Amino acid sequence: MMHCVKPSTADDRRENILRRAKPRRHGDRKLTPREVNEMRSSFWRSAPQTYGGQPAIWRALEDAAACKDNLYYAQAIIDTYMIRLEKPDMTVCYDDSGHRYELPLYVLVDPTNMVYGNGNIIERIRQHRR
């Protein structure tokens, strides 16, 4: 007797839901928005050569990361390119051939030690709430 296995695509999709990454500190010093943008650009430019994988997947991950304020569009990109999320914040992903893609948190969200003008806005807000 033969048994057919039904693909669990619905379950896979339910488990492959993108969540907003939680900001954390990056490094020991304060960073300006310009420095963070330069770090992001440098990462995306070098990632395909440094870490391997498919250039189209790297571009899709960059596009999804750029949609950080709109998870609906980011999720659509993830689904379109059949990217599997090991971690829902997109820091660890796999393409359909099984290649692993690791993204630093600073490409997904602004670090908490990023300064705007005269001081860190996020730290000011946290102190104000206390």
JSON list of C-alpha atoms in Angstrom, two decimals:
[
{"chain": "A", "resi": 1, "resn": "MET", "atom": "CA", "xyz": [0.00, 0.00, 0.00]},
{"chain": "A", "resi": 2, "resn": "MET", "atom": "CA", "xyz": [1.38, 3.36, -0.99]},
{"chain": "A", "resi": 3, "resn": "HIS", "atom": "CA", "xyz": [1.06, 6.38, 1.25]},
{"chain": "A", "resi": 4, "resn": "CYS", "atom": "CA", "xyz": [0.91, 9.83, -0.19]},
{"chain": "A", "resi": 5, "resn": "VAL", "atom": "CA", "xyz": [2.40, 12.65, 1.76]},
{"chain": "A", "resi": 6, "resn": "LYS", "atom": "CA", "xyz": [0.62, 15.93, 1.46]},
{"chain": "A", "resi": 7, "resn": "PRO", "atom": "CA", "xyz": [2.99, 18.90, 1.36]},
{"chain": "A", "resi": 8, "resn": "SER", "atom": "CA", "xyz": [2.59, 21.08, 4.42]},
{"chain": "A", "resi": 9, "resn": "THR", "atom": "CA", "xyz": [2.72, 24.37, 2.55]},
{"chain": "A", "resi": 10, "resn": "ALA", "atom": "CA", "xyz": [-0.04, 25.93, 4.63]},
{"chain": "A", "resi": 11, "resn": "ASP", "atom": "CA", "xyz": [1.77, 25.03, 7.85]},
{"chain": "A", "resi": 12, "resn": "ASP", "atom": "CA", "xyz": [5.07, 26.24, 6.41]},
{"chain": "A", "resi": 13, "resn": "ARG", "atom": "CA", "xyz": [3.53, 29.60, 5.53]},
{"chain": "A", "resi": 14, "resn": "ARG", "atom": "CA", "xyz": [1.97, 29.93, 8.98]},
{"chain": "A", "resi": 15, "resn": "GLU", "atom": "CA", "xyz": [5.38, 29.34, 10.58]},
{"chain": "A", "resi": 16, "resn": "ASN", "atom": "CA", "xyz": [7.16, 31.64, 8.13]},
{"chain": "A", "resi": 17, "resn": "ILE", "atom": "CA", "xyz": [5.64, 34.89, 9.40]},
{"chain": "A", "resi": 18, "resn": "LEU", "atom": "CA", "xyz": [7.91, 37.90, 9.59]},
{"chain": "A", "resi": 19, "resn": "ARG", "atom": "CA", "xyz": [8.02, 39.86, 12.85]},
{"chain": "A", "resi": 20, "resn": "ARG", "atom": "CA", "xyz": [9.56, 43.25, 13.49]},
{"chain": "A", "resi": 21, "resn": "ALA", "atom": "CA", "xyz": [13.12, 42.95, 14.79]},
{"chain": "A", "resi": 22, "resn": "LYS", "atom": "CA", "xyz": [13.76, 44.36, 18.25]},
{"chain": "A", "resi": 23, "resn": "PRO", "atom": "CA", "xyz": [16.41, 47.08, 18.26]},
{"chain": "A", "resi": 24, "resn": "ARG", "atom": "CA", "xyz": [19.59, 46.47, 20.18]},
{"chain": "A", "resi": 25, "resn": "ARG", "atom": "CA", "xyz": [22.84, 48.25, 20.74]},
{"chain": "A", "resi": 26, "resn": "HIS", "atom": "CA", "xyz": [25.53, 47.80, 18.06]},
{"chain": "A", "resi": 27, "resn": "GLY", "atom": "CA", "xyz": [29.08, 48.18, 19.32]},
{"chain": "A", "resi": 28, "resn": "ASP", "atom": "CA", "xyz": [30.39, 50.23, 22.20]},
{"chain": "A", "resi": 29, "resn": "ARG", "atom": "CA", "xyz": [30.08, 53.73, 20.83]},
{"chain": "A", "resi": 30, "resn": "LYS", "atom": "CA", "xyz": [27.31, 55.97, 19.61]},
{"chain": "A", "resi": 31, "resn": "LEU", "atom": "CA", "xyz": [26.55, 55.84, 15.90]},
{"chain": "A", "resi": 32, "resn": "THR", "atom": "CA", "xyz": [25.17, 58.55, 13.65]},
{"chain": "A", "resi": 33, "resn": "PRO", "atom": "CA", "xyz": [22.46, 57.79, 11.09]},
{"chain": "A", "resi": 34, "resn": "ARG", "atom": "CA", "xyz": [25.04, 58.35, 8.38]},
{"chain": "A", "resi": 35, "resn": "GLU", "atom": "CA", "xyz": [27.39, 55.75, 9.89]},
{"chain": "A", "resi": 36, "resn": "VAL", "atom": "CA", "xyz": [24.57, 53.22, 10.16]},
{"chain": "A", "resi": 37, "resn": "ASN", "atom": "CA", "xyz": [23.55, 53.85, 6.54]},
{"chain": "A", "resi": 38, "resn": "GLU", "atom": "CA", "xyz": [27.17, 53.39, 5.44]},
{"chain": "A", "resi": 39, "resn": "MET", "atom": "CA", "xyz": [27.39, 50.13, 7.41]},
{"chain": "A", "resi": 40, "resn": "ARG", "atom": "CA", "xyz": [24.18, 48.91, 5.78]},
{"chain": "A", "resi": 41, "resn": "SER", "atom": "CA", "xyz": [25.37, 49.85, 2.28]},
{"chain": "A", "resi": 42, "resn": "SER", "atom": "CA", "xyz": [28.70, 48.14, 2.87]},
{"chain": "A", "resi": 43, "resn": "PHE", "atom": "CA", "xyz": [27.01, 44.98, 4.11]},
{"chain": "A", "resi": 44, "resn": "TRP", "atom": "CA", "xyz": [24.60, 44.72, 1.17]},
{"chain": "A", "resi": 45, "resn": "ARG", "atom": "CA", "xyz": [27.38, 45.48, -1.35]},
{"chain": "A", "resi": 46, "resn": "SER", "atom": "CA", "xyz": [29.72, 42.81, 0.00]},
{"chain": "A", "resi": 47, "resn": "ALA", "atom": "CA", "xyz": [27.30, 40.11, 1.23]},
{"chain": "A", "resi": 48, "resn": "PRO", "atom": "CA", "xyz": [26.91, 38.08, -2.02]},
{"chain": "A", "resi": 49, "resn": "GLN", "atom": "CA", "xyz": [30.68, 37.79, -2.49]},
{"chain": "A", "resi": 50, "resn": "THR", "atom": "CA", "xyz": [31.52, 37.37, 1.19]},
{"chain": "A", "resi": 51, "resn": "TYR", "atom": "CA", "xyz": [28.81, 34.92, 2.23]},
{"chain": "A", "resi": 52, "resn": "GLY", "atom": "CA", "xyz": [27.79, 33.30, -1.06]},
{"chain": "A", "resi": 53, "resn": "GLY", "atom": "CA", "xyz": [24.24, 32.50, -1.98]},
{"chain": "A", "resi": 54, "resn": "GLN", "atom": "CA", "xyz": [22.08, 33.76, -4.78]},
{"chain": "A", "resi": 55, "resn": "PRO", "atom": "CA", "xyz": [22.41, 37.44, -5.71]},
{"chain": "A", "resi": 56, "resn": "ALA", "atom": "CA", "xyz": [18.64, 37.59, -6.35]},
{"chain": "A", "resi": 57, "resn": "ILE", "atom": "CA", "xyz": [17.97, 36.39, -2.79]},
{"chain": "A", "resi": 58, "resn": "TRP", "atom": "CA", "xyz": [20.36, 38.98, -1.37]},
{"chain": "A", "resi": 59, "resn": "ARG", "atom": "CA", "xyz": [18.52, 41.69, -3.33]},
{"chain": "A", "resi": 60, "resn": "ALA", "atom": "CA", "xyz": [15.17, 40.36, -2.08]},
{"chain": "A", "resi": 61, "resn": "LEU", "atom": "CA", "xyz": [16.43, 40.38, 1.52]},
{"chain": "A", "resi": 62, "resn": "GLU", "atom": "CA", "xyz": [17.69, 43.93, 1.08]},
{"chain": "A", "resi": 63, "resn": "ASP", "atom": "CA", "xyz": [14.33, 45.00, -0.36]},
{"chain": "A", "resi": 64, "resn": "ALA", "atom": "CA", "xyz": [12.47, 43.29, 2.49]},
{"chain": "A", "resi": 65, "resn": "ALA", "atom": "CA", "xyz": [14.77, 44.93, 5.06]},
{"chain": "A", "resi": 66, "resn": "ALA", "atom": "CA", "xyz": [14.07, 48.31, 3.47]},
{"chain": "A", "resi": 67, "resn": "CYS", "atom": "CA", "xyz": [10.35, 47.72, 4.14]},
{"chain": "A", "resi": 68, "resn": "LYS", "atom": "CA", "xyz": [10.91, 47.67, 7.90]},
{"chain": "A", "resi": 69, "resn": "ASP", "atom": "CA", "xyz": [7.98, 50.05, 8.43]},
{"chain": "A", "resi": 70, "resn": "ASN", "atom": "CA", "xyz": [5.64, 47.91, 6.33]},
{"chain": "A", "resi": 71, "resn": "LEU", "atom": "CA", "xyz": [5.79, 44.23, 7.25]},
{"chain": "A", "resi": 72, "resn": "TYR", "atom": "CA", "xyz": [3.06, 43.44, 4.72]},
{"chain": "A", "resi": 73, "resn": "TYR", "atom": "CA", "xyz": [5.36, 44.29, 1.79]},
{"chain": "A", "resi": 74, "resn": "ALA", "atom": "CA", "xyz": [8.37, 42.66, 3.43]},
{"chain": "A", "resi": 75, "resn": "GLN", "atom": "CA", "xyz": [6.35, 39.46, 3.95]},
{"chain": "A", "resi": 76, "resn": "ALA", "atom": "CA", "xyz": [5.24, 39.55, 0.30]},
{"chain": "A", "resi": 77, "resn": "ILE", "atom": "CA", "xyz": [8.89, 39.67, -0.79]},
{"chain": "A", "resi": 78, "resn": "ILE", "atom": "CA", "xyz": [9.80, 36.79, 1.54]},
{"chain": "A", "resi": 79, "resn": "ASP", "atom": "CA", "xyz": [6.91, 34.72, 0.17]},
{"chain": "A", "resi": 80, "resn": "THR", "atom": "CA", "xyz": [7.58, 35.56, -3.49]},
{"chain": "A", "resi": 81, "resn": "TYR", "atom": "CA", "xyz": [11.20, 34.44, -3.26]},
{"chain": "A", "resi": 82, "resn": "MET", "atom": "CA", "xyz": [10.32, 31.39, -1.11]},
{"chain": "A", "resi": 83, "resn": "ILE", "atom": "CA", "xyz": [12.69, 32.50, 1.62]},
{"chain": "A", "resi": 84, "resn": "ARG", "atom": "CA", "xyz": [12.35, 30.43, 4.79]},
{"chain": "A", "resi": 85, "resn": "LEU", "atom": "CA", "xyz": [12.76, 32.33, 8.04]},
{"chain": "A", "resi": 86, "resn": "GLU", "atom": "CA", "xyz": [14.61, 30.43, 10.74]},
{"chain": "A", "resi": 87, "resn": "LYS", "atom": "CA", "xyz": [14.13, 33.44, 12.98]},
{"chain": "A", "resi": 88, "resn": "PRO", "atom": "CA", "xyz": [11.00, 35.55, 12.50]},
{"chain": "A", "resi": 89, "resn": "ASP", "atom": "CA", "xyz": [13.00, 38.81, 12.64]},
{"chain": "A", "resi": 90, "resn": "MET", "atom": "CA", "xyz": [14.78, 37.85, 9.37]},
{"chain": "A", "resi": 91, "resn": "THR", "atom": "CA", "xyz": [18.25, 37.61, 10.98]},
{"chain": "A", "resi": 92, "resn": "VAL", "atom": "CA", "xyz": [18.59, 33.99, 9.80]},
{"chain": "A", "resi": 93, "resn": "CYS", "atom": "CA", "xyz": [16.98, 32.84, 6.54]},
{"chain": "A", "resi": 94, "resn": "TYR", "atom": "CA", "xyz": [17.31, 30.06, 3.96]},
{"chain": "A", "resi": 95, "resn": "ASP", "atom": "CA", "xyz": [16.64, 30.04, 0.23]},
{"chain": "A", "resi": 96, "resn": "ASP", "atom": "CA", "xyz": [14.90, 27.15, -1.53]},
{"chain": "A", "resi": 97, "resn": "SER", "atom": "CA", "xyz": [18.26, 25.41, -2.14]},
{"chain": "A", "resi": 98, "resn": "GLY", "atom": "CA", "xyz": [19.08, 25.46, 1.59]},
{"chain": "A", "resi": 99, "resn": "HIS", "atom": "CA", "xyz": [21.71, 28.23, 1.57]},
{"chain": "A", "resi": 100, "resn": "ARG", "atom": "CA", "xyz": [21.82, 30.09, 4.89]},
{"chain": "A", "resi": 101, "resn": "TYR", "atom": "CA", "xyz": [21.67, 33.90, 4.94]},
{"chain": "A", "resi": 102, "resn": "GLU", "atom": "CA", "xyz": [22.54, 35.74, 8.16]},
{"chain": "A", "resi": 103, "resn": "LEU", "atom": "CA", "xyz": [21.65, 39.41, 8.48]},
{"chain": "A", "resi": 104, "resn": "PRO", "atom": "CA", "xyz": [23.07, 41.70, 11.14]},
{"chain": "A", "resi": 105, "resn": "LEU", "atom": "CA", "xyz": [20.40, 43.37, 13.21]},
{"chain": "A", "resi": 106, "resn": "TYR", "atom": "CA", "xyz": [21.54, 46.87, 12.17]},
{"chain": "A", "resi": 107, "resn": "VAL", "atom": "CA", "xyz": [20.39, 46.27, 8.58]},
{"chain": "A", "resi": 108, "resn": "LEU", "atom": "CA", "xyz": [16.88, 45.52, 9.87]},
{"chain": "A", "resi": 109, "resn": "VAL", "atom": "CA", "xyz": [16.38, 48.14, 12.60]},
{"chain": "A", "resi": 110, "resn": "ASP", "atom": "CA", "xyz": [18.17, 51.21, 13.88]},
{"chain": "A", "resi": 111, "resn": "PRO", "atom": "CA", "xyz": [20.53, 50.36, 16.77]},
{"chain": "A", "resi": 112, "resn": "THR", "atom": "CA", "xyz": [19.58, 51.78, 20.16]},
{"chain": "A", "resi": 113, "resn": "ASN", "atom": "CA", "xyz": [22.92, 53.60, 20.34]},
{"chain": "A", "resi": 114, "resn": "MET", "atom": "CA", "xyz": [22.23, 55.61, 17.19]},
{"chain": "A", "resi": 115, "resn": "VAL", "atom": "CA", "xyz": [22.30, 59.33, 17.95]},
{"chain": "A", "resi": 116, "resn": "TYR", "atom": "CA", "xyz": [20.15, 61.98, 16.37]},
{"chain": "A", "resi": 117, "resn": "GLY", "atom": "CA", "xyz": [21.42, 65.52, 16.72]},
{"chain": "A", "resi": 118, "resn": "ASN", "atom": "CA", "xyz": [22.39, 66.16, 20.34]},
{"chain": "A", "resi": 119, "resn": "GLY", "atom": "CA", "xyz": [21.61, 62.77, 21.79]},
{"chain": "A", "resi": 120, "resn": "ASN", "atom": "CA", "xyz": [20.04, 59.37, 21.43]},
{"chain": "A", "resi": 121, "resn": "ILE", "atom": "CA", "xyz": [16.29, 59.78, 20.97]},
{"chain": "A", "resi": 122, "resn": "ILE", "atom": "CA", "xyz": [15.54, 56.18, 21.95]},
{"chain": "A", "resi": 123, "resn": "GLU", "atom": "CA", "xyz": [17.49, 56.49, 25.20]},
{"chain": "A", "resi": 124, "resn": "ARG", "atom": "CA", "xyz": [15.76, 59.81, 25.95]},
{"chain": "A", "resi": 125, "resn": "ILE", "atom": "CA", "xyz": [12.34, 58.24, 25.45]},
{"chain": "A", "resi": 126, "resn": "ARG", "atom": "CA", "xyz": [13.22, 55.31, 27.71]},
{"chain": "A", "resi": 127, "resn": "GLN", "atom": "CA", "xyz": [14.48, 57.64, 30.44]},
{"chain": "A", "resi": 128, "resn": "HIS", "atom": "CA", "xyz": [11.35, 59.77, 30.12]},
{"chain": "A", "resi": 129, "resn": "ARG", "atom": "CA", "xyz": [9.13, 56.71, 30.63]},
{"chain": "A", "resi": 130, "resn": "ARG", "atom": "CA", "xyz": [10.85, 55.75, 33.89]}
]
